[in-house]
Coordinates of C-alpha atoms in Angstrom, one line a residue:
Chain A
M1 CA 95.2 119.5 87.1
L2 CA 92.3 120.1 84.7
E3 CA 89.9 118.6 87.1
L4 CA 91.1 120.8 89.9
F5 CA 90.9 123.9 87.6
R6 CA 87.3 122.9 86.8
M7 CA 86.7 122.6 90.5
D8 CA 88.2 126.0 91.3
M9 CA 86.2 127.6 88.5
R10 CA 83.1 126.0 89.8
R11 CA 83.8 127.4 93.3
L12 CA 84.6 130.8 91.9
W13 CA 81.1 130.8 90.4
A14 CA 79.2 129.1 93.1
A15 CA 80.7 131.2 95.9
K16 CA 79.9 134.3 93.8
Y17 CA 83.5 135.5 93.4
L18 CA 83.2 135.5 89.7
W19 CA 80.4 138.0 89.6
V20 CA 80.6 139.9 93.0
M21 CA 84.2 140.9 92.6
P22 CA 83.8 142.2 89.0
L23 CA 80.6 144.0 90.0
C24 CA 82.5 145.6 92.9
A25 CA 85.3 146.7 90.5
A26 CA 82.7 148.2 88.1
G27 CA 80.7 149.7 91.0
L28 CA 83.8 151.4 92.5
L29 CA 84.7 153.0 89.1
W30 CA 81.1 154.2 88.7
G31 CA 80.9 155.4 92.2
L32 CA 84.2 157.3 91.9
Y33 CA 83.0 158.9 88.7
A34 CA 79.8 160.0 90.3
L35 CA 81.7 161.5 93.3
L36 CA 84.0 163.4 91.0
D37 CA 81.1 164.6 88.8
L38 CA 79.2 165.7 91.9
T39 CA 82.0 167.5 93.7
S40 CA 83.3 169.3 90.6
D41 CA 79.9 170.4 89.3
P42 CA 79.8 174.3 89.2
E43 CA 76.1 174.3 90.2
M44 CA 76.9 172.2 93.2
L45 CA 79.9 174.3 94.1
R46 CA 77.9 177.5 93.9
A47 CA 75.2 175.9 96.0
M48 CA 77.8 174.7 98.6
A49 CA 79.3 178.2 98.6
G50 CA 75.8 179.6 99.2
Q51 CA 75.5 177.3 102.2
G52 CA 78.7 178.9 103.6
A53 CA 81.3 176.3 102.5
E54 CA 84.7 177.7 101.5
I55 CA 85.0 177.1 97.8
T56 CA 88.2 178.3 96.1
A57 CA 89.1 179.0 92.5
E58 CA 91.0 175.7 92.5
D59 CA 87.7 173.9 93.2
Y60 CA 86.1 175.6 90.2
A61 CA 89.2 174.8 88.1
A62 CA 88.9 171.1 89.0
R63 CA 86.0 170.7 86.6
Q64 CA 88.1 171.9 83.7
A65 CA 90.9 169.6 84.7
L66 CA 88.6 166.7 84.6
A67 CA 87.1 167.7 81.3
D68 CA 90.6 167.7 79.9
M69 CA 91.1 164.2 81.0
T70 CA 90.2 161.2 78.8
L71 CA 88.4 158.0 79.9
L72 CA 91.7 156.1 79.5
G73 CA 93.4 158.6 81.8
Y74 CA 90.6 158.3 84.3
L75 CA 90.7 154.5 84.3
H76 CA 94.5 154.6 84.7
Q77 CA 94.3 157.0 87.6
A78 CA 91.5 155.2 89.4
M79 CA 93.3 151.8 89.1
F80 CA 96.9 152.7 89.7
G81 CA 96.9 156.2 91.2
G82 CA 96.5 154.7 94.7
N83 CA 97.0 151.1 93.6
M84 CA 93.4 150.3 94.3
W85 CA 93.6 147.7 91.6
L86 CA 96.1 145.6 93.5
L87 CA 94.1 146.0 96.7
G88 CA 90.9 144.8 95.0
V89 CA 92.6 141.8 93.4
G90 CA 94.5 141.0 96.6
L91 CA 91.3 140.9 98.7
G92 CA 89.5 138.7 96.2
A93 CA 92.4 136.3 95.8
G94 CA 93.3 136.2 99.5
A95 CA 89.7 135.4 100.5
F96 CA 89.4 132.7 97.8
C97 CA 92.6 131.0 98.6
V98 CA 92.5 131.0 102.4
E99 CA 89.1 129.3 102.4
D100 CA 90.8 126.1 101.3
H101 CA 92.8 126.2 104.6
T102 CA 90.4 127.6 107.1
H103 CA 87.6 125.1 106.6
G104 CA 89.9 122.1 105.9
A105 CA 88.6 121.7 102.3
L106 CA 92.2 120.9 101.3
K107 CA 91.9 117.6 103.1
N108 CA 89.3 116.4 100.6
F109 CA 91.4 117.2 97.5
L110 CA 95.1 116.7 98.4
P111 CA 94.8 113.0 99.1
L112 CA 94.1 112.7 95.3
L113 CA 97.4 114.2 94.5
S114 CA 100.9 112.7 94.8
R115 CA 102.5 116.1 94.3
R116 CA 101.2 119.6 95.2
W117 CA 102.0 121.5 92.0
P118 CA 98.8 120.5 90.1
Y119 CA 96.8 122.1 93.0
A120 CA 98.9 125.3 92.9
A121 CA 98.8 125.5 89.1
A122 CA 95.0 125.0 88.9
R123 CA 94.6 127.7 91.5
A124 CA 96.9 130.0 89.6
F125 CA 94.7 129.7 86.5
A126 CA 91.6 130.2 88.5
L127 CA 93.1 133.4 89.9
L128 CA 94.0 134.5 86.3
A129 CA 90.3 134.0 85.5
L130 CA 89.2 136.0 88.5
T131 CA 91.7 138.8 87.7
A132 CA 90.6 138.9 84.1
A133 CA 86.9 139.0 85.1
M134 CA 87.5 141.9 87.4
L135 CA 89.6 143.8 84.9
T136 CA 87.2 143.2 82.1
A137 CA 84.4 144.5 84.3
A138 CA 86.4 147.6 85.1
F139 CA 87.2 148.3 81.5
A140 CA 83.6 147.7 80.5
A141 CA 82.3 149.9 83.3
V142 CA 84.5 152.8 82.1
L143 CA 83.6 152.3 78.4
M144 CA 79.9 152.4 79.4
L145 CA 80.5 155.9 80.8
A146 CA 81.6 157.1 77.4
P147 CA 78.3 158.5 76.1
V148 CA 77.5 160.4 79.3
S149 CA 80.9 161.2 80.8
M150 CA 82.4 164.7 81.4
F151 CA 85.7 163.5 80.1
D152 CA 87.3 164.4 76.8
G153 CA 86.5 161.3 74.8
L154 CA 87.9 157.8 75.1
G155 CA 91.5 158.9 74.6
G156 CA 94.4 156.8 73.4
A157 CA 94.6 154.3 70.6
P158 CA 93.4 150.7 70.8
L159 CA 97.0 149.7 71.5
D160 CA 97.1 151.9 74.5
W161 CA 93.9 150.3 75.9
L162 CA 95.3 146.9 75.2
A163 CA 98.7 147.7 76.8
L164 CA 96.9 149.0 79.9
Y165 CA 94.7 145.9 80.0
V166 CA 97.7 143.5 79.7
S167 CA 99.8 145.4 82.2
A168 CA 97.0 145.4 84.8
L169 CA 96.3 141.7 84.1
L170 CA 99.9 140.7 84.5
L171 CA 100.5 142.8 87.7
G172 CA 97.1 141.8 89.1
W173 CA 97.7 138.1 88.5
A174 CA 101.2 138.2 90.0
Y175 CA 99.8 140.0 93.0
A176 CA 97.0 137.4 93.3
L177 CA 99.7 134.7 93.3
G178 CA 101.5 136.6 96.1
C179 CA 98.3 136.6 98.1
A180 CA 97.8 132.9 97.5
L181 CA 101.3 132.3 98.9
L182 CA 100.3 134.5 101.9
A183 CA 97.2 132.4 102.4
D184 CA 99.3 129.2 102.3
L185 CA 101.7 130.6 104.9
V186 CA 99.2 132.1 107.3
R187 CA 96.2 129.8 106.8
G188 CA 94.0 132.0 108.9
E189 CA 91.2 134.2 107.4
G190 CA 91.7 137.2 109.6
W191 CA 95.5 137.4 109.4
T192 CA 95.6 136.8 105.7
M193 CA 93.2 139.6 105.0
V194 CA 95.0 142.0 107.4
L195 CA 98.4 141.2 105.7
V196 CA 96.8 141.5 102.2
L197 CA 95.7 145.0 103.3
V198 CA 99.1 145.9 104.7
F199 CA 100.9 144.7 101.5
S200 CA 98.4 146.4 99.2
L201 CA 98.8 149.7 101.0
G202 CA 102.5 149.5 100.2
V203 CA 103.7 149.4 103.8
P204 CA 106.5 146.8 103.2
V205 CA 107.6 148.5 100.0
T206 CA 107.9 151.9 101.8
L207 CA 109.9 150.3 104.6
L208 CA 112.1 148.4 102.2
S209 CA 112.7 151.5 100.2
A210 CA 113.7 153.5 103.3
A211 CA 116.0 150.7 104.6
L212 CA 117.8 150.3 101.2
E213 CA 118.3 154.1 101.1
W214 CA 119.6 154.2 104.6
L215 CA 122.0 151.3 103.8
H216 CA 123.1 153.1 100.6
L217 CA 122.0 150.1 98.6
P218 CA 120.5 150.2 95.0
P219 CA 116.8 151.1 94.9
L220 CA 115.6 147.4 94.5
A221 CA 112.2 148.3 96.0
D222 CA 111.5 149.9 92.6
Y223 CA 111.2 146.4 91.2
T224 CA 108.4 145.3 93.5
L225 CA 104.9 144.8 92.1
F226 CA 103.6 147.7 94.1
A227 CA 106.3 150.2 93.0
T228 CA 106.1 149.0 89.3
A229 CA 102.3 149.3 89.3
Y230 CA 102.6 152.8 90.7
T231 CA 105.4 154.2 88.6
C232 CA 105.7 152.1 85.4
V233 CA 102.1 151.6 84.2
E234 CA 101.3 154.4 81.8
P235 CA 98.0 155.3 80.2
L236 CA 99.8 155.6 76.8
F237 CA 101.8 152.7 75.6
E238 CA 105.5 153.0 76.0
P239 CA 107.5 149.9 74.9
A240 CA 110.2 150.2 77.6
A241 CA 107.8 150.7 80.5
A242 CA 105.5 148.0 79.2
L243 CA 108.4 145.5 78.9
R244 CA 109.5 146.3 82.5
V245 CA 105.9 145.8 83.7
A246 CA 105.7 142.5 81.8
L247 CA 109.0 141.2 83.1
T248 CA 108.3 142.3 86.7
G249 CA 104.9 140.7 86.7
L250 CA 106.1 137.4 85.2
C251 CA 109.1 137.2 87.5
W252 CA 107.2 137.9 90.7
G253 CA 104.4 135.6 89.5
A254 CA 107.0 132.8 89.0
V255 CA 108.6 133.5 92.4
Y256 CA 105.2 133.4 94.2
M257 CA 104.1 130.3 92.4
A258 CA 107.4 128.5 93.3
G259 CA 107.0 129.7 96.9
S260 CA 103.4 128.3 97.1
I261 CA 104.5 124.9 95.7
A262 CA 107.4 124.8 98.2
V263 CA 105.2 125.6 101.1
L264 CA 102.5 123.1 100.1
E265 CA 105.1 120.4 99.6
R266 CA 107.0 121.0 102.8
R267 CA 104.3 121.7 105.3
D268 CA 101.7 119.2 106.4
A269 CA 98.3 120.1 105.0
A270 CA 96.4 119.3 108.2
Chain B
M1 CA 95.7 84.4 100.6
P2 CA 94.1 87.7 101.6
Q3 CA 95.4 90.7 99.7
T4 CA 97.0 93.4 101.8
I5 CA 95.4 96.8 100.9
L6 CA 97.3 99.0 103.4
R7 CA 100.7 98.4 104.9
T8 CA 103.0 100.6 106.9
A9 CA 106.5 99.8 108.0
G10 CA 108.4 101.7 110.7
L11 CA 106.1 104.7 110.2
C12 CA 107.2 107.7 112.3
K13 CA 106.0 111.2 112.8
N14 CA 107.8 113.7 115.0
Y15 CA 106.5 117.1 116.0
R16 CA 109.3 119.3 117.2
G17 CA 111.4 116.3 118.1
R18 CA 108.6 114.6 120.0
P19 CA 107.3 111.4 118.4
A20 CA 103.5 111.4 117.7
V21 CA 103.7 108.1 115.8
D22 CA 106.6 105.8 116.6
H23 CA 107.6 103.0 114.3
L24 CA 104.1 102.0 113.4
D25 CA 103.7 98.7 111.6
M26 CA 100.2 98.2 110.4
Q27 CA 98.6 95.8 107.9
V28 CA 95.0 95.9 106.7
E29 CA 93.6 93.1 104.5
K30 CA 91.2 93.6 101.7
G31 CA 87.5 93.8 102.8
A32 CA 88.4 94.2 106.5
I33 CA 86.8 96.7 108.8
Y34 CA 89.9 97.7 110.8
G35 CA 89.1 99.3 114.2
F36 CA 91.8 101.7 115.1
I37 CA 91.8 102.2 118.8
G38 CA 93.8 104.4 121.2
R39 CA 93.4 107.0 123.8
N40 CA 93.3 110.7 122.9
G41 CA 96.7 111.8 121.6
A42 CA 97.7 108.2 120.9
G43 CA 98.5 109.2 117.3
K44 CA 95.4 107.9 115.5
S45 CA 94.6 111.1 113.6
T46 CA 98.3 111.7 112.8
T47 CA 98.5 108.2 111.4
F48 CA 95.3 108.9 109.3
K49 CA 96.8 112.1 108.0
M50 CA 100.0 110.3 106.9
L51 CA 98.0 107.5 105.3
A52 CA 96.0 110.1 103.3
G53 CA 99.1 111.9 102.2
L54 CA 98.2 115.0 104.2
A55 CA 101.2 114.9 106.6
R56 CA 104.8 113.9 105.7
P57 CA 106.1 110.9 107.6
S58 CA 109.4 111.6 109.4
A59 CA 110.4 108.0 108.6
G60 CA 108.9 104.8 107.3
Q61 CA 107.0 103.5 104.4
I62 CA 103.3 103.4 103.4
E63 CA 101.9 101.1 100.8
L64 CA 98.4 101.4 99.4
F65 CA 97.1 98.6 97.2
G66 CA 100.6 97.3 96.9
Q67 CA 102.0 100.6 95.6
P68 CA 103.9 103.4 97.4
L69 CA 101.7 106.2 98.6
T70 CA 103.3 108.5 96.0
E71 CA 101.4 106.7 93.2
A72 CA 98.5 108.9 92.1
A73 CA 96.5 105.9 90.9
A74 CA 96.5 104.3 94.4
R75 CA 95.4 107.6 96.0
R76 CA 92.4 107.9 93.8
R77 CA 91.0 104.7 95.3
L78 CA 91.1 106.3 98.8
G79 CA 88.2 108.0 100.6
V80 CA 89.0 110.1 103.6
L81 CA 87.2 111.7 106.6
I82 CA 89.7 113.1 109.0
E83 CA 88.6 115.4 111.9
D84 CA 86.3 118.1 110.5
T85 CA 84.2 117.8 107.4
G86 CA 86.3 120.1 105.2
A87 CA 83.4 121.7 103.5
Y88 CA 83.1 125.3 102.3
P89 CA 80.5 126.8 104.8
G90 CA 78.9 129.2 102.3
L91 CA 78.2 126.6 99.7
S92 CA 75.4 124.1 99.8
V93 CA 75.8 120.4 100.7
Q94 CA 75.2 119.5 97.0
E95 CA 77.6 122.1 95.7
N96 CA 80.4 120.9 98.1
C97 CA 79.9 117.4 96.8
R98 CA 79.9 118.5 93.2
L99 CA 83.2 120.3 93.8
K100 CA 84.7 117.0 95.1
A101 CA 83.1 115.2 92.1
A102 CA 84.7 117.7 89.8
A103 CA 88.1 117.2 91.4
L104 CA 87.7 113.5 90.9
G105 CA 86.8 114.0 87.3
L106 CA 83.6 112.0 87.7
E107 CA 81.6 111.7 84.5
D108 CA 78.1 111.9 85.8
E109 CA 78.6 114.3 88.8
K110 CA 74.9 114.9 89.4
T111 CA 74.0 111.2 89.8
A112 CA 77.1 110.4 91.8
V113 CA 76.4 113.2 94.2
Q114 CA 72.7 112.3 94.5
R115 CA 73.7 108.7 95.3
V116 CA 76.1 109.5 98.1
L117 CA 73.7 112.0 99.6
E118 CA 71.0 109.3 99.7
E119 CA 73.5 106.8 101.2
V120 CA 74.3 109.1 104.1
G121 CA 70.7 110.4 104.5
L122 CA 71.3 114.0 103.4
Q123 CA 69.2 114.1 100.3
D124 CA 66.6 116.4 101.9
S125 CA 69.3 118.9 103.0
A126 CA 71.1 119.0 99.6
R127 CA 70.4 122.7 99.1
K128 CA 71.1 123.7 102.6
A129 CA 74.3 125.8 103.2
C130 CA 76.9 123.9 105.1
K131 CA 77.1 126.6 107.8
Q132 CA 73.5 125.8 108.6
L133 CA 74.0 122.1 109.2
S134 CA 74.0 120.5 112.6
M135 CA 77.1 118.7 113.9
G136 CA 75.6 115.3 112.9
Q137 CA 74.7 116.5 109.5
R138 CA 78.2 117.9 108.9
R139 CA 79.5 114.5 109.9
R140 CA 77.2 112.8 107.3
L141 CA 78.4 115.3 104.7
G142 CA 82.0 114.4 105.5
L143 CA 81.1 110.7 104.9
A144 CA 79.4 111.6 101.6
L145 CA 82.5 113.4 100.5
A146 CA 84.6 110.4 101.5
L147 CA 82.3 108.1 99.6
L148 CA 82.4 110.0 96.3
G149 CA 84.2 108.3 93.6
S150 CA 83.4 104.8 95.0
P151 CA 86.7 104.4 96.9
D152 CA 88.1 100.9 97.7
L153 CA 89.6 102.0 101.0
L154 CA 88.0 104.4 103.5
L155 CA 89.9 106.1 106.2
L156 CA 87.3 107.3 108.8
D157 CA 88.5 109.2 111.8
E158 CA 85.7 109.3 114.4
P159 CA 82.9 109.1 111.7
T160 CA 80.1 108.9 114.3
N161 CA 81.2 111.9 116.3
G162 CA 78.2 114.1 117.0
L163 CA 75.6 111.6 115.6
D164 CA 72.5 110.7 117.5
P165 CA 71.9 107.0 118.3
E166 CA 69.9 106.6 115.1
G167 CA 72.6 108.2 113.1
I168 CA 75.2 105.9 114.6
R169 CA 73.1 102.9 113.7
E170 CA 72.7 104.2 110.1
V171 CA 76.4 104.8 109.7
R172 CA 77.1 101.3 111.0
S173 CA 74.6 99.8 108.5
L174 CA 76.1 101.8 105.7
L175 CA 79.6 100.7 106.5
L176 CA 78.6 97.1 106.8
R177 CA 76.7 97.4 103.5
L178 CA 79.7 98.9 101.8
Q179 CA 81.9 96.1 103.0
A180 CA 79.5 93.4 102.1
E181 CA 78.3 94.7 98.7
R182 CA 81.3 96.5 97.3
G183 CA 84.1 94.8 99.3
V184 CA 85.3 98.2 100.5
T185 CA 88.1 98.1 103.1
I186 CA 87.5 100.4 106.0
V187 CA 89.9 101.7 108.6
I188 CA 87.9 103.4 111.3
S189 CA 88.8 105.0 114.6
S190 CA 86.2 105.6 117.3
H191 CA 86.0 106.0 121.0
L192 CA 82.7 104.2 121.0
L193 CA 84.3 100.8 121.4
G194 CA 80.9 99.1 121.8
E195 CA 80.0 100.4 118.4
L196 CA 83.3 99.4 116.9
E197 CA 82.9 95.9 118.3
K198 CA 79.7 95.5 116.3
I199 CA 81.4 96.0 112.9
A200 CA 85.2 95.5 113.2
T201 CA 86.7 92.4 111.8
C202 CA 90.1 93.3 113.2
Y203 CA 91.7 95.8 115.5
G204 CA 94.9 97.8 115.8
I205 CA 95.5 99.1 119.3
L206 CA 97.7 102.2 119.5
R207 CA 99.4 103.6 122.6
A208 CA 101.7 106.7 122.5
G209 CA 102.2 106.4 118.8
H210 CA 103.2 102.7 119.0
M211 CA 101.1 99.7 117.8
V212 CA 100.5 97.7 120.9
Q213 CA 98.6 94.9 119.3
Q214 CA 96.9 93.9 116.0
I215 CA 94.3 91.4 116.5
T216 CA 91.4 89.9 114.6
A217 CA 87.9 89.9 116.0
A218 CA 88.0 86.1 116.3
E219 CA 91.3 86.3 118.3
L220 CA 89.8 89.0 120.5
D221 CA 86.8 86.9 121.1
A222 CA 89.0 84.1 122.2
R223 CA 91.0 86.4 124.5
C224 CA 88.1 88.2 126.1
R225 CA 87.7 86.1 129.2
D226 CA 84.6 85.1 131.2
Y227 CA 84.6 86.4 134.7
I228 CA 82.5 86.6 137.8
A229 CA 81.8 90.1 139.0
L230 CA 81.4 90.3 142.8
Q231 CA 80.2 93.3 144.7
T232 CA 81.1 93.6 148.3
S233 CA 81.8 96.2 151.0
E234 CA 85.0 94.3 152.0
P235 CA 86.8 93.5 148.7
H236 CA 90.2 92.8 150.3
R237 CA 88.8 90.4 152.9
A238 CA 86.9 88.8 150.0
A239 CA 90.1 88.4 148.0
A240 CA 91.9 86.8 150.9
A241 CA 89.1 84.4 151.5
L242 CA 89.0 83.4 147.8
E243 CA 92.8 82.7 147.8
E244 CA 92.6 80.7 151.0
T245 CA 89.4 78.7 150.4
L246 CA 89.2 78.3 146.6
K247 CA 93.0 78.8 145.9
L248 CA 92.0 81.5 143.3
R249 CA 94.9 83.8 142.2
D250 CA 93.5 85.2 138.9
Y251 CA 91.3 88.1 140.2
E252 CA 91.2 91.9 140.1
V253 CA 90.1 94.2 142.8
L254 CA 88.5 97.4 141.3
P255 CA 87.6 100.6 143.0
G256 CA 84.1 100.7 144.5
G257 CA 84.2 97.2 146.1
E258 CA 84.1 95.3 142.8
V259 CA 86.1 92.1 142.4
H260 CA 86.5 90.4 139.0
I261 CA 87.3 86.7 139.3
F262 CA 88.6 85.2 136.1
G263 CA 88.8 81.5 135.1
T264 CA 86.3 78.7 135.7
A265 CA 85.2 79.5 139.2
D266 CA 81.6 78.6 140.1
P267 CA 79.6 81.6 141.4
A268 CA 77.8 79.3 143.9
A269 CA 81.1 78.0 145.3
V270 CA 82.4 81.6 145.6
T271 CA 79.3 82.7 147.4
A272 CA 79.6 79.8 149.8
A273 CA 83.3 80.4 150.4
L274 CA 82.6 84.1 151.2
A275 CA 79.7 83.3 153.4
G276 CA 81.9 80.9 155.3
A277 CA 84.5 83.6 155.8
G278 CA 81.8 86.1 156.9
V279 CA 82.3 88.4 154.0
P280 CA 79.1 90.3 153.0
V281 CA 78.1 89.9 149.3
Q282 CA 75.9 92.6 147.7
G283 CA 75.8 91.0 144.3
I284 CA 77.4 88.4 142.1
G285 CA 77.1 87.4 138.4
A286 CA 78.8 85.9 135.5
H287 CA 80.1 88.3 132.8
R288 CA 82.1 88.3 129.6
Q289 CA 84.9 90.8 129.0
E290 CA 84.1 93.3 126.2
L291 CA 86.4 95.2 123.9
E292 CA 86.3 98.2 126.1
E293 CA 87.5 96.2 129.1
Y294 CA 90.0 94.4 127.0
F295 CA 91.4 97.7 125.7
L296 CA 91.5 99.2 129.2
A297 CA 93.1 96.1 130.6
L298 CA 95.7 96.1 127.8
M299 CA 96.5 99.8 128.4
G300 CA 96.8 99.2 132.1
V301 CA 99.1 96.2 131.6
E302 CA 101.2 98.1 129.1
E303 CA 101.6 101.0 131.4
D304 CA 102.5 98.9 134.4
A305 CA 105.1 97.0 132.3

């Protein structure tokens, strides 16, 4: 398994995943900040009003709302407000995993293994590394904004930052394992990426939620990764919410991992 | 007594209830170059996939190096090239090889990769991205990946596909060298039967997933018969004349006016007999049946049966 993990890490680096994906995460956070700064700048708003754009009092108040926000709050909103974090991790993990199937590379490695779990385990650790790299880049990018940002300081205590990091890591990793399972099931680049997009936008969770409500069943959709990331991850540490996030992440991670091993064991690899 | 490297017993693979491989019994001895022959869809690639552990047999057993296929130690002595190369297109030739070397846990990856790339003649394209390789170069890369880790058994499914004549000759020399110098056992499938005939020490002939015949090169040589090839515009009259005059029964009338006369007939006597019967002869000559003809004859006989 260690050899396969080394191989996966090598591919993460050589195929540029390990630095392009983190750079994208950092770039998106910087880009979003620049956009917010620009569109809430009073000078800019006045100039736009001068050009005939309809600028309301709410638009002028947005600057103050942003100035009341902390960097931690901004990071939380940017990552979990629209679940962009899961989308980013899902796209990276899906692309990485499906490559093994689309170009037949599995045929070169699986003959070495009598069981499939070492392959799935090595890949899971590689996905953990990819998720951690993206997350670290996102945190670093936001912290680098501190000296120049319009926000009201860093915000939160070190424990809050740590809790947000661990929550994002666990949920992101579990989601990445889900995308790995999707890649094992679909085995095609196009469809895997389309499905990752559909899942990341919360379409199945919304449908499931509506179906459960219609059938008068308990709101089990609240325990999906998507719903947990959206509703339970808080910028400030709350033990109960953090525990639920941790349990949800670990449970779904285990389910997806078991699913991947079962699919790889039962289906022919080529 | 030769050591059996690969043995299958009652190996079956069904796809949606239809047998792709049907009770295949196969035996490959150490150091052999085993030519695996069969028409398209005969089950060669499916057999290779099962031997490599990529597809689950529906029934039957596979033994590698005297151990069940489930033994990891036996699998690590296996090199595989089945269908496409299985390389990551965005990565370089060298990087793809180094990934496989890492998976194998080779100590000196760089040297091992350099060696196999030299062996397959890809050393000058080491830094080229796989997506930029020609079909022949991709095939060579597939061979390089299979050779990494110095396997004792190579499973090569159509390794010369897409290669130019020079490439085919190089692969042939490489395989012969591997067998002679390192005692590597090779199971190879190819539709280029003439090529296979130059290197194979034994053959397995597959039809509709079933092993029709396993035969050594020496046995094949003994069975491949001498014949006289006769070209005439009236093959059926020629056949009747041969039966009547020379009492010949072992012949075959082929489309296009060709008649193959097997056995010890003398071409001069045949020509005289046909001339006597007034049958025009456009050409006549002595020939020896080759693997391709033997294979086609065997397939024909089996289908007629």
